[in-house]
Amino acid sequence: MEKSVLSFGSPKELEAKRIAEIKSLSYLERLERLMSLIEISYALKTAKVIQSKKR
């Protein structure tokens, strides 16, 4: 896995970079990213809230 780098710039520049990055991916890589987002979304939706002991 690549080391992530923070990028600074205007929102339009960042969006253009993101679109270019996604367009450079293969169909399988795009599908893998979509599936990981679905898995994370499902996990967050079904997770039980951990209540603080201080309450």
mmCIF file of N, CA, C and O in Angstrom:
data_model
loop_
_atom_site.group_PDB
_atom_site.id
_atom_site.type_symbol
_atom_site.label_atom_id
_atom_site.label_comp_id
_atom_site.label_asym_id
_atom_site.label_seq_id
_atom_site.Cartn_x
_atom_site.Cartn_y
_atom_site.Cartn_z
ATOM 1 N N MET A 1 0.836 -1.167 0.000
ATOM 2 C CA MET A 1 0.000 0.000 0.000
ATOM 3 C C MET A 1 0.886 1.237 0.000
ATOM 4 O O MET A 1 1.894 1.290 0.684
ATOM 5 N N GLU A 2 0.459 2.236 -0.785
ATOM 6 C CA GLU A 2 1.239 3.458 -0.896
ATOM 7 C C GLU A 2 1.097 4.311 0.348
ATOM 8 O O GLU A 2 0.103 4.259 1.049
ATOM 9 N N LYS A 3 2.133 5.085 0.602
ATOM 10 C CA LYS A 3 2.105 6.006 1.726
ATOM 11 C C LYS A 3 1.214 7.188 1.340
ATOM 12 O O LYS A 3 1.375 7.776 0.272
ATOM 13 N N SER A 4 0.246 7.523 2.177
ATOM 14 C CA SER A 4 -0.659 8.617 1.850
ATOM 15 C C SER A 4 0.020 9.960 2.089
ATOM 16 O O SER A 4 0.813 10.121 3.010
ATOM 17 N N VAL A 5 -0.321 10.897 1.244
ATOM 18 C CA VAL A 5 0.258 12.225 1.313
ATOM 19 C C VAL A 5 -0.889 13.228 1.370
ATOM 20 O O VAL A 5 -1.837 13.146 0.591
ATOM 21 N N LEU A 6 -0.800 14.163 2.306
ATOM 22 C CA LEU A 6 -1.807 15.210 2.369
ATOM 23 C C LEU A 6 -1.586 16.168 1.211
ATOM 24 O O LEU A 6 -0.460 16.513 0.878
ATOM 25 N N SER A 7 -2.684 16.585 0.591
ATOM 26 C CA SER A 7 -2.547 17.528 -0.504
ATOM 27 C C SER A 7 -3.337 18.782 -0.194
ATOM 28 O O SER A 7 -4.428 18.728 0.360
ATOM 29 N N PHE A 8 -2.756 19.893 -0.525
ATOM 30 C CA PHE A 8 -3.364 21.177 -0.280
ATOM 31 C C PHE A 8 -3.644 21.840 -1.611
ATOM 32 O O PHE A 8 -2.875 21.730 -2.547
ATOM 33 N N GLY A 9 -4.745 22.504 -1.688
ATOM 34 C CA GLY A 9 -5.094 23.216 -2.907
ATOM 35 C C GLY A 9 -6.549 23.590 -2.874
ATOM 36 O O GLY A 9 -7.275 23.296 -1.926
ATOM 37 N N SER A 10 -6.979 24.223 -3.947
ATOM 38 C CA SER A 10 -8.377 24.620 -4.018
ATOM 39 C C SER A 10 -9.233 23.366 -4.225
ATOM 40 O O SER A 10 -8.752 22.344 -4.734
ATOM 41 N N PRO A 11 -10.498 23.434 -3.835
ATOM 42 C CA PRO A 11 -11.380 22.272 -4.013
ATOM 43 C C PRO A 11 -11.470 21.807 -5.463
ATOM 44 O O PRO A 11 -11.542 20.604 -5.728
ATOM 45 N N LYS A 12 -11.432 22.731 -6.406
ATOM 46 C CA LYS A 12 -11.500 22.341 -7.823
ATOM 47 C C LYS A 12 -10.267 21.548 -8.235
ATOM 48 O O LYS A 12 -10.362 20.572 -8.973
ATOM 49 N N GLU A 13 -9.102 21.966 -7.744
ATOM 50 C CA GLU A 13 -7.859 21.254 -8.068
ATOM 51 C C GLU A 13 -7.879 19.852 -7.467
ATOM 52 O O GLU A 13 -7.492 18.882 -8.117
ATOM 53 N N LEU A 14 -8.302 19.759 -6.217
ATOM 54 C CA LEU A 14 -8.336 18.464 -5.551
ATOM 55 C C LEU A 14 -9.334 17.529 -6.226
ATOM 56 O O LEU A 14 -9.067 16.334 -6.381
ATOM 57 N N GLU A 15 -10.482 18.073 -6.637
ATOM 58 C CA GLU A 15 -11.477 17.259 -7.326
ATOM 59 C C GLU A 15 -10.943 16.766 -8.668
ATOM 60 O O GLU A 15 -11.134 15.610 -9.039
ATOM 61 N N ALA A 16 -10.240 17.625 -9.387
ATOM 62 C CA ALA A 16 -9.660 17.240 -10.672
ATOM 63 C C ALA A 16 -8.620 16.135 -10.493
ATOM 64 O O ALA A 16 -8.573 15.181 -11.284
ATOM 65 N N LYS A 17 -7.798 16.240 -9.438
ATOM 66 C CA LYS A 17 -6.807 15.197 -9.165
ATOM 67 C C LYS A 17 -7.487 13.870 -8.844
ATOM 68 O O LYS A 17 -7.065 12.815 -9.289
ATOM 69 N N ARG A 18 -8.553 13.936 -8.043
ATOM 70 C CA ARG A 18 -9.278 12.733 -7.645
ATOM 71 C C ARG A 18 -9.926 12.059 -8.854
ATOM 72 O O ARG A 18 -9.862 10.846 -9.012
ATOM 73 N N ILE A 19 -10.530 12.853 -9.739
ATOM 74 C CA ILE A 19 -11.160 12.313 -10.940
ATOM 75 C C ILE A 19 -10.111 11.675 -11.843
ATOM 76 O O ILE A 19 -10.320 10.587 -12.378
ATOM 77 N N ALA A 20 -8.962 12.332 -11.999
ATOM 78 C CA ALA A 20 -7.891 11.774 -12.829
ATOM 79 C C ALA A 20 -7.378 10.461 -12.239
ATOM 80 O O ALA A 20 -7.100 9.506 -12.972
ATOM 81 N N GLU A 21 -7.269 10.412 -10.902
ATOM 82 C CA GLU A 21 -6.811 9.190 -10.244
ATOM 83 C C GLU A 21 -7.795 8.042 -10.481
ATOM 84 O O GLU A 21 -7.395 6.925 -10.800
ATOM 85 N N ILE A 22 -9.074 8.318 -10.348
ATOM 86 C CA ILE A 22 -10.092 7.270 -10.527
ATOM 87 C C ILE A 22 -10.137 6.811 -11.976
ATOM 88 O O ILE A 22 -10.277 5.620 -12.256
ATOM 89 N N LYS A 23 -10.000 7.746 -12.919
ATOM 90 C CA LYS A 23 -10.020 7.367 -14.338
ATOM 91 C C LYS A 23 -8.821 6.498 -14.709
ATOM 92 O O LYS A 23 -8.898 5.711 -15.644
ATOM 93 N N SER A 24 -7.719 6.631 -13.973
ATOM 94 C CA SER A 24 -6.522 5.848 -14.287
ATOM 95 C C SER A 24 -6.613 4.414 -13.751
ATOM 96 O O SER A 24 -5.813 3.567 -14.135
ATOM 97 N N LEU A 25 -7.598 4.145 -12.880
ATOM 98 C CA LEU A 25 -7.739 2.811 -12.316
ATOM 99 C C LEU A 25 -8.414 1.869 -13.302
ATOM 100 O O LEU A 25 -9.198 2.295 -14.149
ATOM 101 N N SER A 26 -8.132 0.593 -13.161
ATOM 102 C CA SER A 26 -8.808 -0.395 -13.986
ATOM 103 C C SER A 26 -10.204 -0.641 -13.429
ATOM 104 O O SER A 26 -10.547 -0.216 -12.327
ATOM 105 N N TYR A 27 -11.026 -1.335 -14.198
ATOM 106 C CA TYR A 27 -12.387 -1.632 -13.771
ATOM 107 C C TYR A 27 -12.380 -2.425 -12.469
ATOM 108 O O TYR A 27 -13.159 -2.158 -11.566
ATOM 109 N N LEU A 28 -11.481 -3.393 -12.363
ATOM 110 C CA LEU A 28 -11.410 -4.229 -11.158
ATOM 111 C C LEU A 28 -11.021 -3.398 -9.934
ATOM 112 O O LEU A 28 -11.595 -3.566 -8.858
ATOM 113 N N GLU A 29 -10.062 -2.485 -10.093
ATOM 114 C CA GLU A 29 -9.653 -1.634 -8.978
ATOM 115 C C GLU A 29 -10.792 -0.718 -8.532
ATOM 116 O O GLU A 29 -10.996 -0.502 -7.339
ATOM 117 N N ARG A 30 -11.562 -0.201 -9.495
ATOM 118 C CA ARG A 30 -12.719 0.620 -9.148
ATOM 119 C C ARG A 30 -13.748 -0.194 -8.378
ATOM 120 O O ARG A 30 -14.329 0.283 -7.398
ATOM 121 N N LEU A 31 -13.980 -1.404 -8.827
ATOM 122 C CA LEU A 31 -14.943 -2.280 -8.168
ATOM 123 C C LEU A 31 -14.495 -2.627 -6.749
ATOM 124 O O LEU A 31 -15.311 -2.647 -5.828
ATOM 125 N N GLU A 32 -13.195 -2.875 -6.553
ATOM 126 C CA GLU A 32 -12.671 -3.173 -5.222
ATOM 127 C C GLU A 32 -12.870 -1.983 -4.286
ATOM 128 O O GLU A 32 -13.243 -2.160 -3.130
ATOM 129 N N ARG A 33 -12.637 -0.769 -4.773
ATOM 130 C CA ARG A 33 -12.850 0.424 -3.946
ATOM 131 C C ARG A 33 -14.317 0.572 -3.571
ATOM 132 O O ARG A 33 -14.649 0.905 -2.435
ATOM 133 N N LEU A 34 -15.207 0.324 -4.533
ATOM 134 C CA LEU A 34 -16.642 0.417 -4.260
ATOM 135 C C LEU A 34 -17.057 -0.605 -3.216
ATOM 136 O O LEU A 34 -17.800 -0.282 -2.282
ATOM 137 N N MET A 35 -16.579 -1.821 -3.342
ATOM 138 C CA MET A 35 -16.937 -2.865 -2.386
ATOM 139 C C MET A 35 -16.422 -2.539 -0.990
ATOM 140 O O MET A 35 -17.102 -2.782 -0.001
ATOM 141 N N SER A 36 -15.215 -1.969 -0.894
ATOM 142 C CA SER A 36 -14.694 -1.610 0.425
ATOM 143 C C SER A 36 -15.531 -0.496 1.047
ATOM 144 O O SER A 36 -15.788 -0.507 2.251
ATOM 145 N N LEU A 37 -15.990 0.466 0.238
ATOM 146 C CA LEU A 37 -16.862 1.516 0.762
ATOM 147 C C LEU A 37 -18.195 0.947 1.244
ATOM 148 O O LEU A 37 -18.721 1.355 2.280
ATOM 149 N N ILE A 38 -18.733 -0.015 0.505
ATOM 150 C CA ILE A 38 -19.988 -0.653 0.914
ATOM 151 C C ILE A 38 -19.798 -1.409 2.214
ATOM 152 O O ILE A 38 -20.644 -1.344 3.113
ATOM 153 N N GLU A 39 -18.685 -2.134 2.352
ATOM 154 C CA GLU A 39 -18.411 -2.877 3.584
ATOM 155 C C GLU A 39 -18.279 -1.945 4.785
ATOM 156 O O GLU A 39 -18.824 -2.213 5.859
ATOM 157 N N ILE A 40 -17.571 -0.841 4.613
ATOM 158 C CA ILE A 40 -17.402 0.120 5.706
ATOM 159 C C ILE A 40 -18.743 0.743 6.073
ATOM 160 O O ILE A 40 -19.077 0.874 7.252
ATOM 161 N N SER A 41 -19.524 1.102 5.068
ATOM 162 C CA SER A 41 -20.832 1.699 5.313
ATOM 163 C C SER A 41 -21.730 0.740 6.081
ATOM 164 O O SER A 41 -22.409 1.134 7.042
ATOM 165 N N TYR A 42 -21.726 -0.529 5.688
ATOM 166 C CA TYR A 42 -22.546 -1.526 6.366
ATOM 167 C C TYR A 42 -22.084 -1.730 7.804
ATOM 168 O O TYR A 42 -22.892 -1.830 8.723
ATOM 169 N N ALA A 43 -20.772 -1.777 8.003
ATOM 170 C CA ALA A 43 -20.231 -1.961 9.354
ATOM 171 C C ALA A 43 -20.612 -0.794 10.263
ATOM 172 O O ALA A 43 -20.977 -0.995 11.426
ATOM 173 N N LEU A 44 -20.543 0.413 9.739
ATOM 174 C CA LEU A 44 -20.921 1.580 10.531
ATOM 175 C C LEU A 44 -22.420 1.594 10.829
ATOM 176 O O LEU A 44 -22.848 1.987 11.906
ATOM 177 N N LYS A 45 -23.198 1.153 9.868
ATOM 178 C CA LYS A 45 -24.650 1.142 10.042
ATOM 179 C C LYS A 45 -25.077 0.129 11.092
ATOM 180 O O LYS A 45 -25.990 0.383 11.877
ATOM 181 N N THR A 46 -24.427 -1.028 11.131
ATOM 182 C CA THR A 46 -24.844 -2.101 12.026
ATOM 183 C C THR A 46 -24.095 -2.122 13.352
ATOM 184 O O THR A 46 -24.432 -2.911 14.223
ATOM 185 N N ALA A 47 -23.110 -1.254 13.507
ATOM 186 C CA ALA A 47 -22.317 -1.242 14.735
ATOM 187 C C ALA A 47 -23.154 -0.730 15.904
ATOM 188 O O ALA A 47 -23.968 0.168 15.758
ATOM 189 N N LYS A 48 -22.931 -1.318 17.056
ATOM 190 C CA LYS A 48 -23.602 -0.858 18.264
ATOM 191 C C LYS A 48 -22.785 0.276 18.860
ATOM 192 O O LYS A 48 -21.560 0.258 18.863
ATOM 193 N N VAL A 49 -23.470 1.253 19.386
ATOM 194 C CA VAL A 49 -22.809 2.395 19.986
ATOM 195 C C VAL A 49 -22.262 1.996 21.346
ATOM 196 O O VAL A 49 -22.961 1.427 22.162
ATOM 197 N N ILE A 50 -20.986 2.286 21.561
ATOM 198 C CA ILE A 50 -20.363 1.993 22.846
ATOM 199 C C ILE A 50 -20.577 3.204 23.747
ATOM 200 O O ILE A 50 -20.149 4.311 23.429
ATOM 201 N N GLN A 51 -21.254 2.980 24.846
ATOM 202 C CA GLN A 51 -21.549 4.092 25.753
ATOM 203 C C GLN A 51 -20.412 4.295 26.726
ATOM 204 O O GLN A 51 -19.778 3.351 27.166
ATOM 205 N N SER A 52 -20.182 5.538 27.059
ATOM 206 C CA SER A 52 -19.123 5.892 27.971
ATOM 207 C C SER A 52 -19.458 5.405 29.384
ATOM 208 O O SER A 52 -20.606 5.405 29.799
ATOM 209 N N LYS A 53 -18.451 4.985 30.142
ATOM 210 C CA LYS A 53 -18.664 4.513 31.504
ATOM 211 C C LYS A 53 -18.946 5.664 32.474
ATOM 212 O O LYS A 53 -19.410 5.454 33.575
ATOM 213 N N LYS A 54 -18.663 6.904 32.058
ATOM 214 C CA LYS A 54 -18.840 8.058 32.936
ATOM 215 C C LYS A 54 -20.313 8.442 33.094
ATOM 216 O O LYS A 54 -20.650 9.196 33.966
ATOM 217 N N ARG A 55 -21.170 7.936 32.247
ATOM 218 C CA ARG A 55 -22.586 8.301 32.327
ATOM 219 C C ARG A 55 -23.305 7.576 33.407
ATOM 220 O O ARG A 55 -23.151 6.622 33.914
#
